[in-house]
Amino acid sequence: MPSDLTTPPAIAAGALAATAQPTLTAAGGLLLRPWADTDVPVFLAAYDDPDIRRWHTRRPASEDRVRAWFAGYGRDWAAEHGAHWAVTGDDGRVAGRIALRGMDLADGTAVCAYWVLPPFRGAGVATRALQVVSAWALGDAGFHRLELDHSTRNEASCRVALRAGFLPEGTKRSAAVHADGRHDMHLHARTREDSR
C-alpha cells in the first residue's frame, strides 16, 4: 500500500518486526526479556500490590487473562505497535516490567511504562531498565522521541523519569482516571538529541 506521508518515516515499516524482540542487559545484572508463560503467576500477583494497583488502571483478573495479555504483547511486536519486557535480576527472578507502547514509526515516537515489585524497590531497577530501553530505542531501533507520564502524586515515578534523563515538559490537567478519581499527569520526554 502506498504511503501518504510527505516526509520519509523515521523507521521503515517492517524494520522492527523483521527480527525477534531483543533481550537487553542493564547495569547491576538486570536482564530485560520478553514475557514467558512461566511468568504468569508472578505477573498476576504483581497486581495485588497496592502501589501497582494505584498507579495502573488496567489489571488482569486471572492467569488466563495474563496469558491473553502476553499473547497481545507478541502481536504488538509483530505489528510494530509495542515492546514489552520482563525485568529480571541476576538470579532470574522477575523484578518488574517495562514497555514501549503506542509506537509511531512514521514520527519515531513511543511511550514508556514501568512498574517494580516491592522487594526490588529502592535499588534503581526502574531507572536502569528505563535507561537501557531508551538507549536501544533512541539508538539501534531508530526512534527519535520517547515520552512517559505519571500522576503528579506519584513522586517515585517522577524520580525514575528524571534519573533516566527524561526531562519534564509540563502538566496535563485531569488527564487520567485512577481508582480515586481524575489525576493531573506530569509529562516527561527524552529525545535522540538528549542522548547525545
Short mmCIF file of C-alpha atoms in Angstrom, two decimals:
data_model
loop_
_atom_site.label_atom_id
_atom_site.label_comp_id
_atom_site.label_asym_id
_atom_site.label_seq_id
_atom_site.Cartn_x
_atom_site.Cartn_y
_atom_site.Cartn_z
CA MET A 1 0.00 0.00 0.00
CA PRO A 2 1.48 3.40 -0.93
CA SER A 3 2.20 5.84 1.86
CA ASP A 4 0.54 9.24 2.09
CA LEU A 5 3.48 10.68 4.03
CA THR A 6 5.21 13.68 2.51
CA THR A 7 8.33 13.03 4.61
CA PRO A 8 10.25 9.76 4.99
CA PRO A 9 9.29 7.70 8.05
CA ALA A 10 11.69 7.81 10.97
CA ILE A 11 11.68 3.99 10.99
CA ALA A 12 10.85 1.93 7.92
CA ALA A 13 7.79 -0.29 8.30
CA GLY A 14 8.92 -3.85 8.95
CA ALA A 15 12.31 -2.86 10.34
CA LEU A 16 11.47 -3.90 13.92
CA ALA A 17 9.26 -6.89 13.21
CA ALA A 18 11.87 -8.39 10.87
CA THR A 19 13.71 -9.61 13.96
CA ALA A 20 12.72 -11.01 17.32
CA GLN A 21 12.14 -8.55 20.14
CA PRO A 22 15.60 -8.00 21.63
CA THR A 23 16.78 -9.11 25.03
CA LEU A 24 18.62 -6.24 26.72
CA THR A 25 21.08 -6.13 29.61
CA ALA A 26 21.29 -3.31 32.11
CA ALA A 27 23.76 -2.40 34.83
CA GLY A 28 23.68 -4.36 38.05
CA GLY A 29 22.87 -7.72 36.47
CA LEU A 30 19.43 -6.81 35.10
CA LEU A 31 18.09 -8.68 32.08
CA LEU A 32 15.14 -7.42 30.05
CA ARG A 33 13.48 -10.20 28.08
CA PRO A 34 10.09 -10.90 26.53
CA TRP A 35 7.50 -12.32 28.93
CA ALA A 36 7.24 -16.11 29.11
CA ASP A 37 4.44 -18.44 30.19
CA THR A 38 6.39 -19.27 33.35
CA ASP A 39 6.00 -15.60 34.38
CA VAL A 40 2.19 -15.76 34.50
CA PRO A 41 1.84 -16.30 38.29
CA VAL A 42 4.25 -13.52 39.29
CA PHE A 43 2.70 -11.10 36.78
CA LEU A 44 -0.79 -11.77 38.15
CA ALA A 45 0.41 -11.45 41.75
CA ALA A 46 2.07 -8.10 40.95
CA TYR A 47 -1.36 -6.52 40.63
CA ASP A 48 -2.16 -7.45 44.23
CA ASP A 49 0.39 -4.84 45.28
CA PRO A 50 -1.42 -1.66 46.38
CA ASP A 51 1.03 0.68 44.67
CA ILE A 52 0.89 -1.11 41.33
CA ARG A 53 -2.91 -1.14 41.55
CA ARG A 54 -2.96 2.54 42.49
CA TRP A 55 -0.96 3.78 39.52
CA HIS A 56 -2.03 1.25 36.85
CA THR A 57 -5.71 1.24 36.00
CA ARG A 58 -5.74 -2.00 33.97
CA ARG A 59 -5.49 -5.26 35.91
CA PRO A 60 -5.65 -8.89 34.74
CA ALA A 61 -8.27 -10.88 36.66
CA SER A 62 -6.86 -14.39 36.15
CA GLU A 63 -3.92 -16.36 34.82
CA ASP A 64 -5.86 -16.84 31.58
CA ARG A 65 -6.14 -13.07 31.24
CA VAL A 66 -2.38 -12.72 31.82
CA ARG A 67 -1.78 -15.26 29.04
CA ALA A 68 -4.06 -13.20 26.80
CA TRP A 69 -2.05 -10.07 27.67
CA PHE A 70 1.20 -11.90 26.86
CA ALA A 71 -0.23 -13.03 23.53
CA GLY A 72 -1.19 -9.42 22.88
CA TYR A 73 2.38 -8.37 23.66
CA GLY A 74 3.59 -10.73 20.95
CA ARG A 75 1.10 -9.27 18.49
CA ASP A 76 2.19 -5.75 19.47
CA TRP A 77 5.78 -6.55 18.47
CA ALA A 78 4.73 -8.24 15.22
CA ALA A 79 2.56 -5.22 14.32
CA GLU A 80 5.28 -2.77 15.47
CA HIS A 81 2.92 -1.19 17.99
CA GLY A 82 4.77 -2.05 21.20
CA ALA A 83 7.50 -3.93 23.04
CA HIS A 84 7.04 -5.44 26.50
CA TRP A 85 9.80 -6.81 28.72
CA ALA A 86 10.07 -8.67 31.99
CA VAL A 87 12.88 -7.14 34.06
CA THR A 88 14.78 -9.87 35.90
CA GLY A 89 17.62 -9.84 38.39
CA ASP A 90 20.80 -11.86 38.11
CA ASP A 91 19.01 -14.71 39.89
CA GLY A 92 16.35 -14.83 37.16
CA ARG A 93 13.53 -13.62 39.42
CA VAL A 94 11.13 -11.11 37.88
CA ALA A 95 11.77 -7.70 39.43
CA GLY A 96 9.48 -5.59 37.28
CA ARG A 97 8.04 -4.67 33.92
CA ILE A 98 8.92 -2.10 31.28
CA ALA A 99 7.25 -1.39 27.96
CA LEU A 100 7.26 0.83 24.92
CA ARG A 101 3.68 1.39 23.80
CA GLY A 102 1.97 3.42 21.11
CA MET A 103 4.91 3.10 18.72
CA ASP A 104 4.58 5.50 15.79
CA LEU A 105 7.23 4.54 13.23
CA ALA A 106 6.44 7.45 10.92
CA ASP A 107 7.18 10.03 13.62
CA GLY A 108 9.65 7.84 15.54
CA THR A 109 7.84 8.15 18.87
CA ALA A 110 6.79 5.78 21.64
CA VAL A 111 5.53 5.91 25.23
CA CYS A 112 7.29 4.22 28.17
CA ALA A 113 5.61 2.47 31.11
CA TYR A 114 7.04 0.50 34.04
CA TRP A 115 6.47 -0.99 37.46
CA VAL A 116 8.72 -2.70 40.03
CA LEU A 117 7.77 -5.38 42.53
CA PRO A 118 8.04 -4.40 46.22
CA PRO A 119 11.14 -6.49 47.14
CA PHE A 120 13.15 -4.77 44.41
CA ARG A 121 12.14 -1.14 45.01
CA GLY A 122 14.68 1.44 46.07
CA ALA A 123 17.56 -0.24 44.21
CA GLY A 124 17.34 1.65 40.93
CA VAL A 125 15.71 -1.20 38.98
CA ALA A 126 13.22 1.01 37.11
CA THR A 127 15.83 3.68 36.38
CA ARG A 128 18.35 1.18 34.96
CA ALA A 129 15.68 -0.60 32.93
CA LEU A 130 14.38 2.71 31.54
CA GLN A 131 17.92 3.81 30.66
CA VAL A 132 18.70 0.66 28.68
CA VAL A 133 15.34 0.61 26.87
CA SER A 134 15.82 4.28 26.00
CA ALA A 135 19.35 3.68 24.72
CA TRP A 136 18.12 0.83 22.50
CA ALA A 137 15.03 2.72 21.28
CA LEU A 138 16.83 6.00 20.53
CA GLY A 139 19.84 4.17 19.12
CA ASP A 140 19.57 0.87 17.28
CA ALA A 141 15.77 0.96 16.89
CA GLY A 142 15.76 4.44 15.36
CA PHE A 143 13.16 6.24 17.49
CA HIS A 144 13.52 9.99 17.87
CA ARG A 145 11.40 10.77 20.96
CA LEU A 146 10.19 8.76 23.96
CA GLU A 147 7.54 10.04 26.36
CA LEU A 148 6.22 8.94 29.70
CA ASP A 149 3.63 10.37 32.02
CA HIS A 150 2.71 9.71 35.62
CA SER A 151 0.32 11.09 38.19
CA THR A 152 1.57 14.27 39.79
CA ARG A 153 1.09 12.36 43.07
CA ASN A 154 3.48 9.56 42.03
CA GLU A 155 6.77 11.01 43.26
CA ALA A 156 8.67 7.73 42.87
CA SER A 157 7.87 7.54 39.17
CA CYS A 158 8.92 11.15 38.74
CA ARG A 159 12.32 10.39 40.32
CA VAL A 160 12.78 7.43 37.95
CA ALA A 161 12.00 9.58 34.91
CA LEU A 162 14.40 12.33 35.92
CA ARG A 163 17.23 9.93 36.79
CA ALA A 164 16.81 8.21 33.42
CA GLY A 165 17.18 11.50 31.57
CA PHE A 166 13.51 12.20 30.80
CA LEU A 167 13.09 15.95 31.02
CA PRO A 168 9.88 17.41 32.47
CA GLU A 169 7.71 19.10 29.85
CA GLY A 170 4.66 20.15 31.82
CA THR A 171 1.42 19.00 33.41
CA LYS A 172 -1.54 17.50 31.59
CA ARG A 173 -4.54 18.62 33.62
CA SER A 174 -7.09 15.98 34.66
CA ALA A 175 -5.61 13.62 32.06
CA ALA A 176 -6.06 10.17 33.63
CA VAL A 177 -8.57 8.32 35.75
CA HIS A 178 -7.31 6.40 38.77
CA ALA A 179 -9.26 4.48 41.39
CA ASP A 180 -9.60 7.66 43.49
CA GLY A 181 -10.67 9.90 40.58
CA ARG A 182 -9.03 12.04 37.93
CA HIS A 183 -5.35 12.92 38.22
CA ASP A 184 -3.17 15.59 36.68
CA MET A 185 -0.24 13.93 34.89
CA HIS A 186 3.36 15.06 34.59
CA LEU A 187 4.73 14.64 31.07
CA HIS A 188 8.42 13.76 30.57
CA ALA A 189 10.32 13.11 27.36
CA ARG A 190 13.74 12.09 26.12
CA THR A 191 14.89 12.66 22.56
CA ARG A 192 17.75 11.36 20.49
CA GLU A 193 19.48 14.73 20.94
CA ASP A 194 19.24 14.39 24.73
CA SER A 195 21.01 11.04 24.46
CA ARG A 196 23.99 12.51 22.65
#
